[in-house]
PDB file of C-alpha atoms in Angstrom:
ATOM      1  CA  MET E  25       0.000   0.000   0.000  1.00  0.00           C
ATOM      2  CA  GLU E  26       2.840   2.426   0.820  1.00  0.00           C
ATOM      3  CA  THR E  27       4.392   1.901  -2.647  1.00  0.00           C
ATOM      4  CA  ARG E  28       1.045   2.632  -4.268  1.00  0.00           C
ATOM      5  CA  ALA E  29       0.711   5.897  -2.285  1.00  0.00           C
ATOM      6  CA  LYS E  30       4.253   6.881  -3.286  1.00  0.00           C
ATOM      7  CA  ASP E  31       3.466   6.150  -6.954  1.00  0.00           C
ATOM      8  CA  LEU E  32       0.295   8.256  -6.716  1.00  0.00           C
ATOM      9  CA  GLN E  33       2.268  11.142  -5.177  1.00  0.00           C
ATOM     10  CA  SER E  34       4.803  10.928  -8.019  1.00  0.00           C
ATOM     11  CA  VAL E  35       2.016  11.208 -10.588  1.00  0.00           C
ATOM     12  CA  LEU E  36       0.432  14.128  -8.727  1.00  0.00           C
ATOM     13  CA  ASP E  37       3.814  15.885  -8.524  1.00  0.00           C
ATOM     14  CA  TRP E  38       4.446  15.282 -12.236  1.00  0.00           C
ATOM     15  CA  MET E  39       1.042  16.773 -13.100  1.00  0.00           C
ATOM     16  CA  ALA E  40       1.641  19.779 -10.833  1.00  0.00           C
ATOM     17  CA  LEU E  41       4.998  20.446 -12.509  1.00  0.00           C
ATOM     18  CA  GLN E  42       3.439  20.246 -15.979  1.00  0.00           C
ATOM     19  CA  ASP E  43       0.907  22.824 -14.824  1.00  0.00           C
ATOM     20  CA  LEU E  44       3.627  25.029 -13.297  1.00  0.00           C
ATOM     21  CA  ALA E  45       5.541  25.120 -16.613  1.00  0.00           C
ATOM     22  CA  ALA E  46       2.421  26.287 -18.448  1.00  0.00           C
ATOM     23  CA  GLU E  47       1.428  28.717 -15.694  1.00  0.00           C
ATOM     24  CA  TYR E  48       4.794  30.530 -15.893  1.00  0.00           C
ATOM     25  CA  GLY E  49       3.972  31.765 -19.403  1.00  0.00           C
ATOM     26  CA  GLN E  50       0.233  32.211 -19.061  1.00  0.00           C
ATOM     27  CA  ALA E  51       0.652  34.183 -15.841  1.00  0.00           C
ATOM     28  CA  ILE E  52       3.193  36.615 -17.321  1.00  0.00           C
ATOM     29  CA  ASP E  53       0.828  37.162 -20.276  1.00  0.00           C
ATOM     30  CA  ALA E  54      -2.069  37.837 -17.909  1.00  0.00           C
ATOM     31  CA  GLY E  55       0.055  40.199 -15.817  1.00  0.00           C
ATOM     32  CA  HIS E  56       1.079  42.173 -18.881  1.00  0.00           C
ATOM     33  CA  ASP E  57      -2.501  42.309 -20.216  1.00  0.00           C
ATOM     34  CA  THR E  58      -4.286  43.179 -16.964  1.00  0.00           C
ATOM     35  CA  GLY E  59      -1.647  44.719 -14.697  1.00  0.00           C
ATOM     36  CA  ASP E  60      -2.403  42.049 -12.067  1.00  0.00           C
ATOM     37  CA  TRP E  61       0.877  40.188 -11.593  1.00  0.00           C
ATOM     38  CA  SER E  62      -0.239  38.066  -8.624  1.00  0.00           C
ATOM     39  CA  ARG E  63      -0.468  34.867 -10.686  1.00  0.00           C
ATOM     40  CA  TRP E  64       3.094  35.283 -11.940  1.00  0.00           C
ATOM     41  CA  ILE E  65       4.430  36.089  -8.467  1.00  0.00           C
ATOM     42  CA  ASN E  66       2.822  32.860  -7.262  1.00  0.00           C
ATOM     43  CA  VAL E  67       4.867  30.609  -9.565  1.00  0.00           C
ATOM     44  CA  PHE E  68       8.074  31.511  -7.691  1.00  0.00           C
ATOM     45  CA  THR E  69       9.670  30.841  -4.341  1.00  0.00           C
ATOM     46  CA  PRO E  70      10.110  33.985  -2.200  1.00  0.00           C
ATOM     47  CA  GLN E  71      13.654  34.405  -3.621  1.00  0.00           C
ATOM     48  CA  VAL E  72      14.220  33.577  -7.279  1.00  0.00           C
ATOM     49  CA  THR E  73      17.290  33.499  -9.503  1.00  0.00           C
ATOM     50  CA  ALA E  74      16.649  34.618 -13.073  1.00  0.00           C
ATOM     51  CA  ASP E  75      19.092  34.002 -15.915  1.00  0.00           C
ATOM     52  CA  TYR E  76      18.054  35.779 -19.108  1.00  0.00           C
ATOM     53  CA  THR E  77      21.661  36.435 -20.176  1.00  0.00           C
ATOM     54  CA  ARG E  78      21.520  34.287 -23.305  1.00  0.00           C
ATOM     55  CA  PHE E  79      19.343  36.857 -25.033  1.00  0.00           C
ATOM     56  CA  ARG E  80      20.297  39.930 -23.011  1.00  0.00           C
ATOM     57  CA  PRO E  81      24.056  40.202 -23.646  1.00  0.00           C
ATOM     58  CA  GLY E  82      26.154  41.897 -21.011  1.00  0.00           C
ATOM     59  CA  GLU E  83      23.733  41.186 -18.177  1.00  0.00           C
ATOM     60  CA  GLN E  84      24.305  38.730 -15.356  1.00  0.00           C
ATOM     61  CA  PRO E  85      21.911  36.312 -13.630  1.00  0.00           C
ATOM     62  CA  PHE E  86      20.311  37.937 -10.621  1.00  0.00           C
ATOM     63  CA  THR E  87      18.563  36.830  -7.440  1.00  0.00           C
ATOM     64  CA  VAL E  88      15.674  38.929  -6.156  1.00  0.00           C
ATOM     65  CA  ALA E  89      12.452  38.707  -4.188  1.00  0.00           C
ATOM     66  CA  ARG E  90       9.744  37.355  -6.476  1.00  0.00           C
ATOM     67  CA  GLU E  91       7.872  40.669  -6.309  1.00  0.00           C
ATOM     68  CA  GLN E  92      10.943  42.440  -7.730  1.00  0.00           C
ATOM     69  CA  LEU E  93      11.009  40.082 -10.711  1.00  0.00           C
ATOM     70  CA  VAL E  94       7.711  41.657 -11.773  1.00  0.00           C
ATOM     71  CA  GLU E  95       9.481  44.991 -12.267  1.00  0.00           C
ATOM     72  CA  PHE E  96      12.016  43.310 -14.545  1.00  0.00           C
ATOM     73  CA  ALA E  97       9.180  41.734 -16.570  1.00  0.00           C
ATOM     74  CA  LYS E  98       7.291  45.030 -16.831  1.00  0.00           C
ATOM     75  CA  GLN E  99      10.387  46.811 -18.136  1.00  0.00           C
ATOM     76  CA  SER E 100      11.188  44.024 -20.608  1.00  0.00           C
ATOM     77  CA  LEU E 101       7.649  43.964 -22.005  1.00  0.00           C
ATOM     78  CA  ARG E 102       6.749  47.661 -21.916  1.00  0.00           C
ATOM     79  CA  GLY E 103       7.252  48.104 -25.681  1.00  0.00           C
ATOM     80  CA  PHE E 104       4.713  45.411 -26.542  1.00  0.00           C
ATOM     81  CA  ALA E 105       0.944  45.710 -26.852  1.00  0.00           C
ATOM     82  CA  ARG E 106       0.448  41.973 -26.243  1.00  0.00           C
ATOM     83  CA  VAL E 107       2.546  38.910 -25.430  1.00  0.00           C
ATOM     84  CA  GLN E 108       1.567  35.259 -25.821  1.00  0.00           C
ATOM     85  CA  HIS E 109       3.488  32.318 -24.381  1.00  0.00           C
ATOM     86  CA  ALA E 110       2.601  28.991 -25.986  1.00  0.00           C
ATOM     87  CA  THR E 111       4.316  26.361 -23.838  1.00  0.00           C
ATOM     88  CA  ALA E 112       4.866  22.905 -25.317  1.00  0.00           C
ATOM     89  CA  THR E 113       2.888  20.071 -23.841  1.00  0.00           C
ATOM     90  CA  SER E 114       6.005  17.890 -23.802  1.00  0.00           C
ATOM     91  CA  VAL E 115       7.761  18.960 -20.639  1.00  0.00           C
ATOM     92  CA  ARG E 116      10.841  17.110 -19.362  1.00  0.00           C
ATOM     93  CA  ILE E 117      10.882  16.630 -15.599  1.00  0.00           C
ATOM     94  CA  GLN E 118      13.823  15.256 -13.681  1.00  0.00           C
ATOM     95  CA  PHE E 119      13.172  14.691  -9.992  1.00  0.00           C
ATOM     96  CA  LYS E 120      16.213  15.334  -7.820  1.00  0.00           C
ATOM     97  CA  GLY E 121      14.506  14.233  -4.627  1.00  0.00           C
ATOM     98  CA  PRO E 122      11.038  14.433  -3.094  1.00  0.00           C
ATOM     99  CA  THR E 123      11.088  18.248  -2.964  1.00  0.00           C
ATOM    100  CA  GLN E 124      13.477  19.220  -5.800  1.00  0.00           C
ATOM    101  CA  ALA E 125      13.188  18.905  -9.574  1.00  0.00           C
ATOM    102  CA  GLU E 126      14.352  20.355 -12.861  1.00  0.00           C
ATOM    103  CA  VAL E 127      11.645  21.180 -15.391  1.00  0.00           C
ATOM    104  CA  MET E 128      12.505  21.908 -19.028  1.00  0.00           C
ATOM    105  CA  ALA E 129       9.894  23.151 -21.488  1.00  0.00           C
ATOM    106  CA  TYR E 130       9.959  24.692 -24.931  1.00  0.00           C
ATOM    107  CA  ALA E 131       7.885  27.783 -25.597  1.00  0.00           C
ATOM    108  CA  GLU E 132       6.998  29.917 -28.556  1.00  0.00           C
ATOM    109  CA  VAL E 133       6.544  33.464 -27.308  1.00  0.00           C
ATOM    110  CA  ALA E 134       4.938  35.981 -29.674  1.00  0.00           C
ATOM    111  CA  HIS E 135       5.380  39.697 -28.956  1.00  0.00           C
ATOM    112  CA  TYR E 136       3.124  42.203 -30.754  1.00  0.00           C
ATOM    113  CA  PHE E 137       3.911  45.899 -31.205  1.00  0.00           C
ATOM    114  CA  LEU E 138       3.112  48.820 -33.477  1.00  0.00           C
ATOM    115  CA  LEU E 139       5.660  50.361 -35.794  1.00  0.00           C
ATOM    116  CA  GLY E 140       4.507  53.281 -37.915  1.00  0.00           C
ATOM    117  CA  GLY E 141       0.902  52.367 -37.111  1.00  0.00           C
ATOM    118  CA  VAL E 142       1.352  48.831 -38.463  1.00  0.00           C
ATOM    119  CA  GLN E 143       1.167  45.797 -36.173  1.00  0.00           C
ATOM    120  CA  GLN E 144       4.423  43.862 -35.984  1.00  0.00           C
ATOM    121  CA  GLU E 145       5.320  40.509 -34.503  1.00  0.00           C
ATOM    122  CA  TRP E 146       8.574  39.244 -33.059  1.00  0.00           C
ATOM    123  CA  THR E 147       8.648  35.665 -31.832  1.00  0.00           C
ATOM    124  CA  ILE E 148      11.220  33.808 -29.783  1.00  0.00           C
ATOM    125  CA  ILE E 149      11.389  30.031 -29.731  1.00  0.00           C
ATOM    126  CA  ALA E 150      13.052  29.181 -26.436  1.00  0.00           C
ATOM    127  CA  ARG E 151      13.813  26.483 -23.925  1.00  0.00           C
ATOM    128  CA  TYR E 152      13.003  27.323 -20.314  1.00  0.00           C
ATOM    129  CA  THR E 153      14.808  25.377 -17.616  1.00  0.00           C
ATOM    130  CA  HIS E 154      13.310  25.806 -14.156  1.00  0.00           C
ATOM    131  CA  GLN E 155      14.845  24.633 -10.901  1.00  0.00           C
ATOM    132  CA  VAL E 156      11.839  23.996  -8.696  1.00  0.00           C
ATOM    133  CA  GLU E 157      11.118  23.053  -5.130  1.00  0.00           C
ATOM    134  CA  LYS E 158       8.084  21.771  -3.317  1.00  0.00           C
ATOM    135  CA  THR E 159       6.951  24.259  -0.682  1.00  0.00           C
ATOM    136  CA  ALA E 160       4.001  24.417   1.701  1.00  0.00           C
ATOM    137  CA  GLU E 161       2.160  26.265  -1.115  1.00  0.00           C
ATOM    138  CA  GLY E 162       3.047  23.602  -3.712  1.00  0.00           C
ATOM    139  CA  TRP E 163       5.740  23.405  -6.391  1.00  0.00           C
ATOM    140  CA  ARG E 164       7.429  26.761  -7.075  1.00  0.00           C
ATOM    141  CA  ILE E 165      10.245  27.963  -9.354  1.00  0.00           C
ATOM    142  CA  ARG E 166      13.421  28.999  -7.506  1.00  0.00           C
ATOM    143  CA  ALA E 167      15.570  29.539 -10.631  1.00  0.00           C
ATOM    144  CA  VAL E 168      14.741  30.134 -14.292  1.00  0.00           C
ATOM    145  CA  LEU E 169      17.032  29.984 -17.322  1.00  0.00           C
ATOM    146  CA  LEU E 170      15.799  31.219 -20.701  1.00  0.00           C
ATOM    147  CA  ASP E 171      17.732  29.783 -23.644  1.00  0.00           C
ATOM    148  CA  PRO E 172      16.737  31.170 -27.079  1.00  0.00           C
ATOM    149  CA  VAL E 173      16.660  28.637 -29.897  1.00  0.00           C
ATOM    150  CA  HIS E 174      15.394  30.812 -32.755  1.00  0.00           C
ATOM    151  CA  TYR E 175      13.919  34.242 -33.497  1.00  0.00           C
ATOM    152  CA  ARG E 176      11.538  35.167 -36.276  1.00  0.00           C
ATOM    153  CA  GLY E 177       9.555  38.178 -37.338  1.00  0.00           C
ATOM    154  CA  ASN E 178      10.529  41.807 -36.923  1.00  0.00           C
ATOM    155  CA  LEU E 179      13.823  41.850 -35.001  1.00  0.00           C
ATOM    156  CA  VAL E 180      12.989  45.303 -33.631  1.00  0.00           C
ATOM    157  CA  GLY E 181      11.165  43.187 -31.016  1.00  0.00           C
ATOM    158  CA  LEU E 182      14.511  41.856 -29.806  1.00  0.00           C
ATOM    159  CA  ASP E 183      15.725  45.451 -29.451  1.00  0.00           C
ATOM    160  CA  LEU E 184      12.618  46.291 -27.419  1.00  0.00           C
ATOM    161  CA  VAL E 185      13.001  43.370 -25.016  1.00  0.00           C
ATOM    162  CA  GLN E 186      16.675  44.235 -24.566  1.00  0.00           C
ATOM    163  CA  GLY E 187      15.657  47.694 -23.356  1.00  0.00           C
ATOM    164  CA  ARG E 188      16.124  49.787 -26.495  1.00  0.00           C
ATOM    165  CA  ARG E 189      13.327  52.198 -27.330  1.00  0.00           C
ATOM    166  CA  LEU E 190      11.868  53.351 -30.620  1.00  0.00           C
ATOM    167  CA  VAL E 191      12.147  57.091 -31.264  1.00  0.00           C
TER     168      VAL E 191
END
């Protein structure tokens, strides 16, 4: 009976981690669209390490309170009218113990903006690698690494996310 309960817990944890990978993207989209970032804050542990250096050259990974990560997201997305994360349903999960795991998921993230009154799109195909831990509130991300695989569309979008502004 104990083995069966442990197997059930493994399945429940696996399902929760699949949901967490999808929630990361959907919650940032909702925060950007509505200004309510509470869903996105909730995917993280109280302190989170973010590594976006592979598409933001010259920057370093940083560790902040999860509420501070919202400010980084707001600044990165301020040039876009809308953002849409489409996270792959095939998520790789490697358990490193009962309360630690690594979750890797691919995402296609479309960013929409206006240029000269014409809607533009810049899309990044990326691999997210999350270091996660099981807390009293459930599974949460304690570290995130964004690894770009491919860009397409109007590359002005890459300039915008890297902090450059249109005149």
